[in-house]
Coordinates of N, CA and C in Angstrom, one line a residue:
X103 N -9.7 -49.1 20.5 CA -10.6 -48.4 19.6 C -11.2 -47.2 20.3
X104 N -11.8 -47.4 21.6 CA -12.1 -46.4 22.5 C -11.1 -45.0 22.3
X105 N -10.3 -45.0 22.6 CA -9.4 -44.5 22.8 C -8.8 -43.3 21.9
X106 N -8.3 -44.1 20.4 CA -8.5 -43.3 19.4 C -9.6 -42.7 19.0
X107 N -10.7 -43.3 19.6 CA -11.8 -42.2 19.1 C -12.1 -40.8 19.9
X108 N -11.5 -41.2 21.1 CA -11.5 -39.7 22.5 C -9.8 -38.9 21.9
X109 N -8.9 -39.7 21.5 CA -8.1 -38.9 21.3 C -8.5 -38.0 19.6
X110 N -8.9 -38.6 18.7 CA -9.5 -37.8 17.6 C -10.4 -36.7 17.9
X111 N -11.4 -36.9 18.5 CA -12.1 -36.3 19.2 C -11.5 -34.9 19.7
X112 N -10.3 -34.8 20.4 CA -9.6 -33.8 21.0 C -9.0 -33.4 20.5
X113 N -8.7 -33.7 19.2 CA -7.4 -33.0 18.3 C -8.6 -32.4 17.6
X114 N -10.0 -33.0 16.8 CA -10.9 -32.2 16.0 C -11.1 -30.7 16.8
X115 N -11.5 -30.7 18.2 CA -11.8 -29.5 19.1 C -10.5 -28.6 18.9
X116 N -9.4 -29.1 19.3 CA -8.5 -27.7 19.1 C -8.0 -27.5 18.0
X117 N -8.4 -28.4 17.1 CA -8.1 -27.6 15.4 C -9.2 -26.3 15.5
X118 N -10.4 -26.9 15.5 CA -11.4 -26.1 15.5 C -11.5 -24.9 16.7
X119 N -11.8 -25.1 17.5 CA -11.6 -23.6 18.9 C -10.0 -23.1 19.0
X120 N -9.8 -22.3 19.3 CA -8.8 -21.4 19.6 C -9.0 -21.8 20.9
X121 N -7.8 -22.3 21.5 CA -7.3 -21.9 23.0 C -7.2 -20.9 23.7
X122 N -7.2 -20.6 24.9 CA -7.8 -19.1 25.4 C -6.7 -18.9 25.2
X123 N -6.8 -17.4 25.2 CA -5.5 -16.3 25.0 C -4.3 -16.4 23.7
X124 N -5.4 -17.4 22.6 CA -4.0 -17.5 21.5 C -5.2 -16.3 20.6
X125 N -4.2 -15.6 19.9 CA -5.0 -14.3 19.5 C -5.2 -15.0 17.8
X126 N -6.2 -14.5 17.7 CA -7.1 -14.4 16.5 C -6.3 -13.9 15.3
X127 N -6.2 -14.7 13.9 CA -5.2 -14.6 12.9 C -5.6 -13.0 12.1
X128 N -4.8 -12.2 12.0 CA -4.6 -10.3 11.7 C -5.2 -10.4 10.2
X129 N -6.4 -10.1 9.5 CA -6.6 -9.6 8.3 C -6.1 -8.6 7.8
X130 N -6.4 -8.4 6.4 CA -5.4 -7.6 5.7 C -6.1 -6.0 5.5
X131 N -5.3 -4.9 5.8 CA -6.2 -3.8 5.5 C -6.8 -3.5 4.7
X132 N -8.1 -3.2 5.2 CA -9.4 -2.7 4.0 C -9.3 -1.3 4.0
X133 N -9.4 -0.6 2.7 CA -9.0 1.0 2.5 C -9.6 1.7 3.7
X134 N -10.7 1.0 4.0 CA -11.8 1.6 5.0 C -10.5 2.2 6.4
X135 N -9.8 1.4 6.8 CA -9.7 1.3 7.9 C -8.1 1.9 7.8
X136 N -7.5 2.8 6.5 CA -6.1 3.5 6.4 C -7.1 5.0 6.2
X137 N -5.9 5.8 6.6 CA -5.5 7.1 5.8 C -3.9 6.8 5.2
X138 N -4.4 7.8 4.1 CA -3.4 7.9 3.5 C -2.9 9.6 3.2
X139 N -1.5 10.0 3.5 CA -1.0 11.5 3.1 C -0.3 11.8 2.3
X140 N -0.1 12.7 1.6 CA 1.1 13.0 1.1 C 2.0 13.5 2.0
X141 N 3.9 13.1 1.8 CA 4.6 13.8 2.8 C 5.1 14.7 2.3
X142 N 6.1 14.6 1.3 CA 7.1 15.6 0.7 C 7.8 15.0 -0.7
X143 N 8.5 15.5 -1.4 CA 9.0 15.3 -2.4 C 10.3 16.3 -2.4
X144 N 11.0 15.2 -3.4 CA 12.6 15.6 -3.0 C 13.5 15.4 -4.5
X145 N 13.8 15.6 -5.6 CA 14.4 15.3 -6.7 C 16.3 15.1 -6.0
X146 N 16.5 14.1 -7.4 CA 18.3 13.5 -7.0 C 18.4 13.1 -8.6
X147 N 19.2 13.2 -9.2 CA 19.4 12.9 -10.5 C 18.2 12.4 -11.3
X148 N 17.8 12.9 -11.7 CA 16.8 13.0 -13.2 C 15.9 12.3 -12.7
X149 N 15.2 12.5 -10.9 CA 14.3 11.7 -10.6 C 13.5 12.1 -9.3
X150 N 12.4 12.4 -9.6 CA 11.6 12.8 -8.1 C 11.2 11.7 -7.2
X151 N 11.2 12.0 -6.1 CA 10.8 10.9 -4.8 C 9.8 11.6 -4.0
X152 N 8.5 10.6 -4.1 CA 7.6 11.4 -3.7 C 7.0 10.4 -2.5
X153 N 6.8 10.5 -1.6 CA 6.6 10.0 0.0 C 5.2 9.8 0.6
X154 N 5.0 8.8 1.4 CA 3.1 9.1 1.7 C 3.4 8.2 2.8
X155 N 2.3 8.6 3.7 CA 2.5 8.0 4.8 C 0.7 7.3 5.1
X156 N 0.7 6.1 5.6 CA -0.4 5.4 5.6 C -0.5 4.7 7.1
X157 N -1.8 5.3 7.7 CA -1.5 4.6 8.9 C -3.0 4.1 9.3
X158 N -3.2 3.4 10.1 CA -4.5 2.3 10.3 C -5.4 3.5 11.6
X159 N -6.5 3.7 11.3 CA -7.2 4.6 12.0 C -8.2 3.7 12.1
X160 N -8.3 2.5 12.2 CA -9.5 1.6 12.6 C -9.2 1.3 14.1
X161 N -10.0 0.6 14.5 CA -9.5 0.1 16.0 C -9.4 -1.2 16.2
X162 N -9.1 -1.9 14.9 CA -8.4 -3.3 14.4 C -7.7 -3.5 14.4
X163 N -6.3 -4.5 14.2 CA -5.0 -4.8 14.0 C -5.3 -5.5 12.4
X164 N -4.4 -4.8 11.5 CA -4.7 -5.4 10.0 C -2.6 -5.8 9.6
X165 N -3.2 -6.5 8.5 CA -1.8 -6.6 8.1 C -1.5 -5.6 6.7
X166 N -0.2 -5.6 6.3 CA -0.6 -4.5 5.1 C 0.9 -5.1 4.2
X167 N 1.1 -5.1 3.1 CA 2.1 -5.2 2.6 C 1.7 -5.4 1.0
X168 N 3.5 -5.1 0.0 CA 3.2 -5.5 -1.1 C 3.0 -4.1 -1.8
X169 N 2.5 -3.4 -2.8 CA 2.7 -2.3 -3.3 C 1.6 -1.5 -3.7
X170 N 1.4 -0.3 -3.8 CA 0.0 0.4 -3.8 C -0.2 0.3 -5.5
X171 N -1.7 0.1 -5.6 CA -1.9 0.3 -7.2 C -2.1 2.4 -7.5
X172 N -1.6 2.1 -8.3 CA -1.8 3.8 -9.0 C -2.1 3.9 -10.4
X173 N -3.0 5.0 -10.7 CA -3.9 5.6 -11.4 C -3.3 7.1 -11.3
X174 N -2.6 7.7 -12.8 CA -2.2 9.0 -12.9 C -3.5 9.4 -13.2
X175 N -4.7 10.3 -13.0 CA -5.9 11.2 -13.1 C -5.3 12.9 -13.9
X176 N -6.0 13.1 -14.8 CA -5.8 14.7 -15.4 C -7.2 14.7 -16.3
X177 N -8.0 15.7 -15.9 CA -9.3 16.2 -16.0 C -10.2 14.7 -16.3
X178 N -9.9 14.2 -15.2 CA -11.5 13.1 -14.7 C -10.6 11.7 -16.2
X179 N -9.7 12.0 -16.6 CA -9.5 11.0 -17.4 C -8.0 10.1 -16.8
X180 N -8.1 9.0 -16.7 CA -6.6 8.4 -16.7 C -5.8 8.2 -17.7
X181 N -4.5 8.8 -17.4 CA -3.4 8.9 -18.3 C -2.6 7.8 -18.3
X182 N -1.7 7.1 -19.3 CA -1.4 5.8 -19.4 C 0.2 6.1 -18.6
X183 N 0.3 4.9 -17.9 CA 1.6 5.3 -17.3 C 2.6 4.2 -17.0
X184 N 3.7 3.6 -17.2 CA 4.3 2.4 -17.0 C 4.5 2.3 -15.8
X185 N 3.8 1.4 -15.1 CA 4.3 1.5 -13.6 C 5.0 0.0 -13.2
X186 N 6.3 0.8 -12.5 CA 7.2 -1.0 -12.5 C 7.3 -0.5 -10.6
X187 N 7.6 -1.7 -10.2 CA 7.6 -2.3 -8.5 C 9.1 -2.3 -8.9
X188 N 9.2 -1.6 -7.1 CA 11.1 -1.5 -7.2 C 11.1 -2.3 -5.6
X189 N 12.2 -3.0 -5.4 CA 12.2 -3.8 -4.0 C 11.7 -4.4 -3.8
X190 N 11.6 -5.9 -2.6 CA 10.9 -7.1 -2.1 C 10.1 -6.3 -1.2
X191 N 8.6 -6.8 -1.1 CA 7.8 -6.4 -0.2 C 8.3 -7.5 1.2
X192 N 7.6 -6.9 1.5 CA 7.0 -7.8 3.3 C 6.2 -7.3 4.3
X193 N 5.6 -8.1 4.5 CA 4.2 -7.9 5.5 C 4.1 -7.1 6.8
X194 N 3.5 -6.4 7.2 CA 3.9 -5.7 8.3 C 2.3 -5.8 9.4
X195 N 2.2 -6.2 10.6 CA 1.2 -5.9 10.9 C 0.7 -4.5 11.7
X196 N -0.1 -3.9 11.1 CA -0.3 -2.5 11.5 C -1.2 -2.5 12.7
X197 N -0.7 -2.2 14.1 CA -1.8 -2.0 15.3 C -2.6 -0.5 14.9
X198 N -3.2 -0.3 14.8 CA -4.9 1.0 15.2 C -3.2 2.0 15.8
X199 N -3.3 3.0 15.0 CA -2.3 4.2 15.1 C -1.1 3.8 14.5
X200 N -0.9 2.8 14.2 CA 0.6 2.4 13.8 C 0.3 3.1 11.9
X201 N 1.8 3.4 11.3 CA 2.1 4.3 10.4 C 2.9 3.1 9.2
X202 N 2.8 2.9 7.9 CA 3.8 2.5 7.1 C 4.5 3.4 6.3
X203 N 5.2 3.3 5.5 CA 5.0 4.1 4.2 C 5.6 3.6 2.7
X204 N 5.5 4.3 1.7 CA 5.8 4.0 0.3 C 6.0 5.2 -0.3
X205 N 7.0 4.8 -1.6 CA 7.6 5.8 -2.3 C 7.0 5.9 -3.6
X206 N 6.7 7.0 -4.4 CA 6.6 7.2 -5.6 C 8.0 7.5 -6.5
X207 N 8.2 7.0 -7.9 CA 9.5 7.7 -8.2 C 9.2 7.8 -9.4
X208 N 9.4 9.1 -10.0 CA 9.6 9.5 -11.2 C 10.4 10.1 -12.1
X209 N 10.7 10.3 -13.3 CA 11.5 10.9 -14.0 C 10.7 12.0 -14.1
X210 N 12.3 13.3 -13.7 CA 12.0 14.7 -13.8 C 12.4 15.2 -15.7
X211 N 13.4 14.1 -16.1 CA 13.9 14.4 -17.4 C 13.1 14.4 -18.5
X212 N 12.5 15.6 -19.0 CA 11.9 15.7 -20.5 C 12.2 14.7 -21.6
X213 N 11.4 14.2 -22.3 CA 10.6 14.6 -23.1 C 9.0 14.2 -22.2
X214 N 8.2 15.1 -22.8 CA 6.6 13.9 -22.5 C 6.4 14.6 -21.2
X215 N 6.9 15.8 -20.1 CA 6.7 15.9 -19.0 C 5.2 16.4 -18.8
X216 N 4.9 16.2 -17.7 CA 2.8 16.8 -17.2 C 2.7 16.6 -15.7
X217 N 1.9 17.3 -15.6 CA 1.2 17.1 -13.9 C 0.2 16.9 -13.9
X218 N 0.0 15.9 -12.9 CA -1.1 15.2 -12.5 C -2.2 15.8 -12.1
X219 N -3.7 16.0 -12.2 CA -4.7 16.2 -11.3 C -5.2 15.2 -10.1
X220 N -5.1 14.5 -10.3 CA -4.9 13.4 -9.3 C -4.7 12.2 -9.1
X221 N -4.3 11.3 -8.6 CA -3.7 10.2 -8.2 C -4.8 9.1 -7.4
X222 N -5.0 8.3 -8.2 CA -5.8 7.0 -7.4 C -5.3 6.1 -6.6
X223 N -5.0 5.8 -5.5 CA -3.5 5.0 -5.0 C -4.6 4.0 -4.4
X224 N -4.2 2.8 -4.4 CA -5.0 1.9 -3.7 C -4.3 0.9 -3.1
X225 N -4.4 0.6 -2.0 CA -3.3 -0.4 -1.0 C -3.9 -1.8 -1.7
X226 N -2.8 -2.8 -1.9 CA -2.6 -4.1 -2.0 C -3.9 -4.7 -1.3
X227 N -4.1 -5.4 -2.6 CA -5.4 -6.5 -2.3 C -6.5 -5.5 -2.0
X228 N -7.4 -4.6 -2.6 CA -8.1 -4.0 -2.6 C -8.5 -3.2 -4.0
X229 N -9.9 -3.0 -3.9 CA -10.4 -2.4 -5.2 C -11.1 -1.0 -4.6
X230 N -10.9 -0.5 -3.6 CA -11.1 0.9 -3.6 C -10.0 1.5 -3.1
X231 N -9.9 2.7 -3.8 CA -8.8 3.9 -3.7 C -8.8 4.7 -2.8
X232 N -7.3 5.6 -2.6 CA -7.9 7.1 -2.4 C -7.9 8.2 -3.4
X233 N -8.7 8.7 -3.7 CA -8.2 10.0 -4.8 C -7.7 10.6 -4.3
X234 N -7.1 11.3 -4.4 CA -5.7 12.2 -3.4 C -5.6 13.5 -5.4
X235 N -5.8 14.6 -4.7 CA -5.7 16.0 -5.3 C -4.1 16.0 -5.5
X236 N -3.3 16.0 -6.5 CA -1.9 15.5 -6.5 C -1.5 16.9 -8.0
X237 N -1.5 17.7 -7.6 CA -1.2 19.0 -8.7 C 0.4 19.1 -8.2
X238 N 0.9 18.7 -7.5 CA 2.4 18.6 -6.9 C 3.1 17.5 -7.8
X239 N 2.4 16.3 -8.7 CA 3.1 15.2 -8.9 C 3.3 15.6 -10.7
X240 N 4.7 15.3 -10.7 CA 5.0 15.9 -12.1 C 5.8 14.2 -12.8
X241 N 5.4 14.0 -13.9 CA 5.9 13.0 -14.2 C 6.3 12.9 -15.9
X242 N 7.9 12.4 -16.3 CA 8.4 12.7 -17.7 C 8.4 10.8 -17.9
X243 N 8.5 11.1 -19.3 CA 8.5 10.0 -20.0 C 7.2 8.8 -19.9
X244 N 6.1 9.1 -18.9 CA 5.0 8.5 -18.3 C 5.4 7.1 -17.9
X245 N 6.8 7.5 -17.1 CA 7.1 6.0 -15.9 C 6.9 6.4 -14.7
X246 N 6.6 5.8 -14.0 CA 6.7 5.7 -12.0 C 7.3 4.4 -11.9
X247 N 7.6 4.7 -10.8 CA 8.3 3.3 -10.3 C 7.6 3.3 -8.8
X248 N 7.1 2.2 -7.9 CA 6.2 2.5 -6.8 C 7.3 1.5 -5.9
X249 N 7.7 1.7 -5.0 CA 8.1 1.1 -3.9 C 7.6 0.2 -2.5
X250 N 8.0 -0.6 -2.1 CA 6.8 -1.7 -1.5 C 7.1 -0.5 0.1
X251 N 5.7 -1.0 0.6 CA 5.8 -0.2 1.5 C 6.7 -1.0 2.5
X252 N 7.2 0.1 3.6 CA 7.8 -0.4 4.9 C 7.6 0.5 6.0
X253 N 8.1 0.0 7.2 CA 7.5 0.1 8.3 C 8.9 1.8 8.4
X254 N 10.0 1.7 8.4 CA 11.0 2.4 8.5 C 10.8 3.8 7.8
X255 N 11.0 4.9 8.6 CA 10.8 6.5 7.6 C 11.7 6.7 7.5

């Protein structure tokens, strides 16, 4: 009876403490701790590809994955927009300078076409944005399609 109670004992401790040098489990990025840019845009059959590059400028290691929420903005009002997820996400963990990115895609094909004033993009698992000045993003039929981010440019 002794016994199992010293071996209990020692399984409760290292559930509970971390062992030296096992590293501490990676939380998920808080907007706080990305920038986010625009890169470039590129049209290919009745459809623009619009690029952003997001990289961790904290001095944390976060994880990041899954797809950005977006908000089309034109004079301080949001415009209604169908937004559909294209591709399997997966998790990536971002070290302090490390970069991911994600795609925008929209239809260049009329009818319904307009440009954006700005764009609210907001990383997975979070409720604050970036507003990003987006007079570059042109969108027909009021679909996007948003791409999960990946580590690969």
């Amino acid at each position: 009876m002794r016994t199992l109670r010293i071996v209990s004992a020692a399984a409760l401790f290292l559930a509970v403490v971390p062992l030296a040098g096992s590293a501490a489990p990676v939380g998920r990025c808080r907007s706080s701790q990305l920038s986010l840019r625009y890169v470039s845009s590129e049209g290919a059959a009745g459809s623009t590809y619009y690029r952003y590059v997001v990289e961790n400028v904290s001095g944390e290691d976060c994880h990041i994955g899954g797809f950005f929420d977006v908000k089309v903005l034109k004079n301080h009002h949001r415009v209604p927009a169908d937004i559909r997820h294209n591709n399997r996400s997966h998790r990536y963990d971002l070290p302090p300078g490390e970069k991911v990115r994600f795609v925008l895609q929209t239809s260049n094909t009329p009818p319904g076409c307009m440009r954006a004033g700005h764009l609210r993009l907001t990383p997975p698992d979070n409720t604050v944005g970036f507003r990003k000045s987006a007079h570059y993003f042109r969108f027909c039929q009021h679909e996007i399609t948003v791409y999960a981010i990946r580590r690969h440019f």
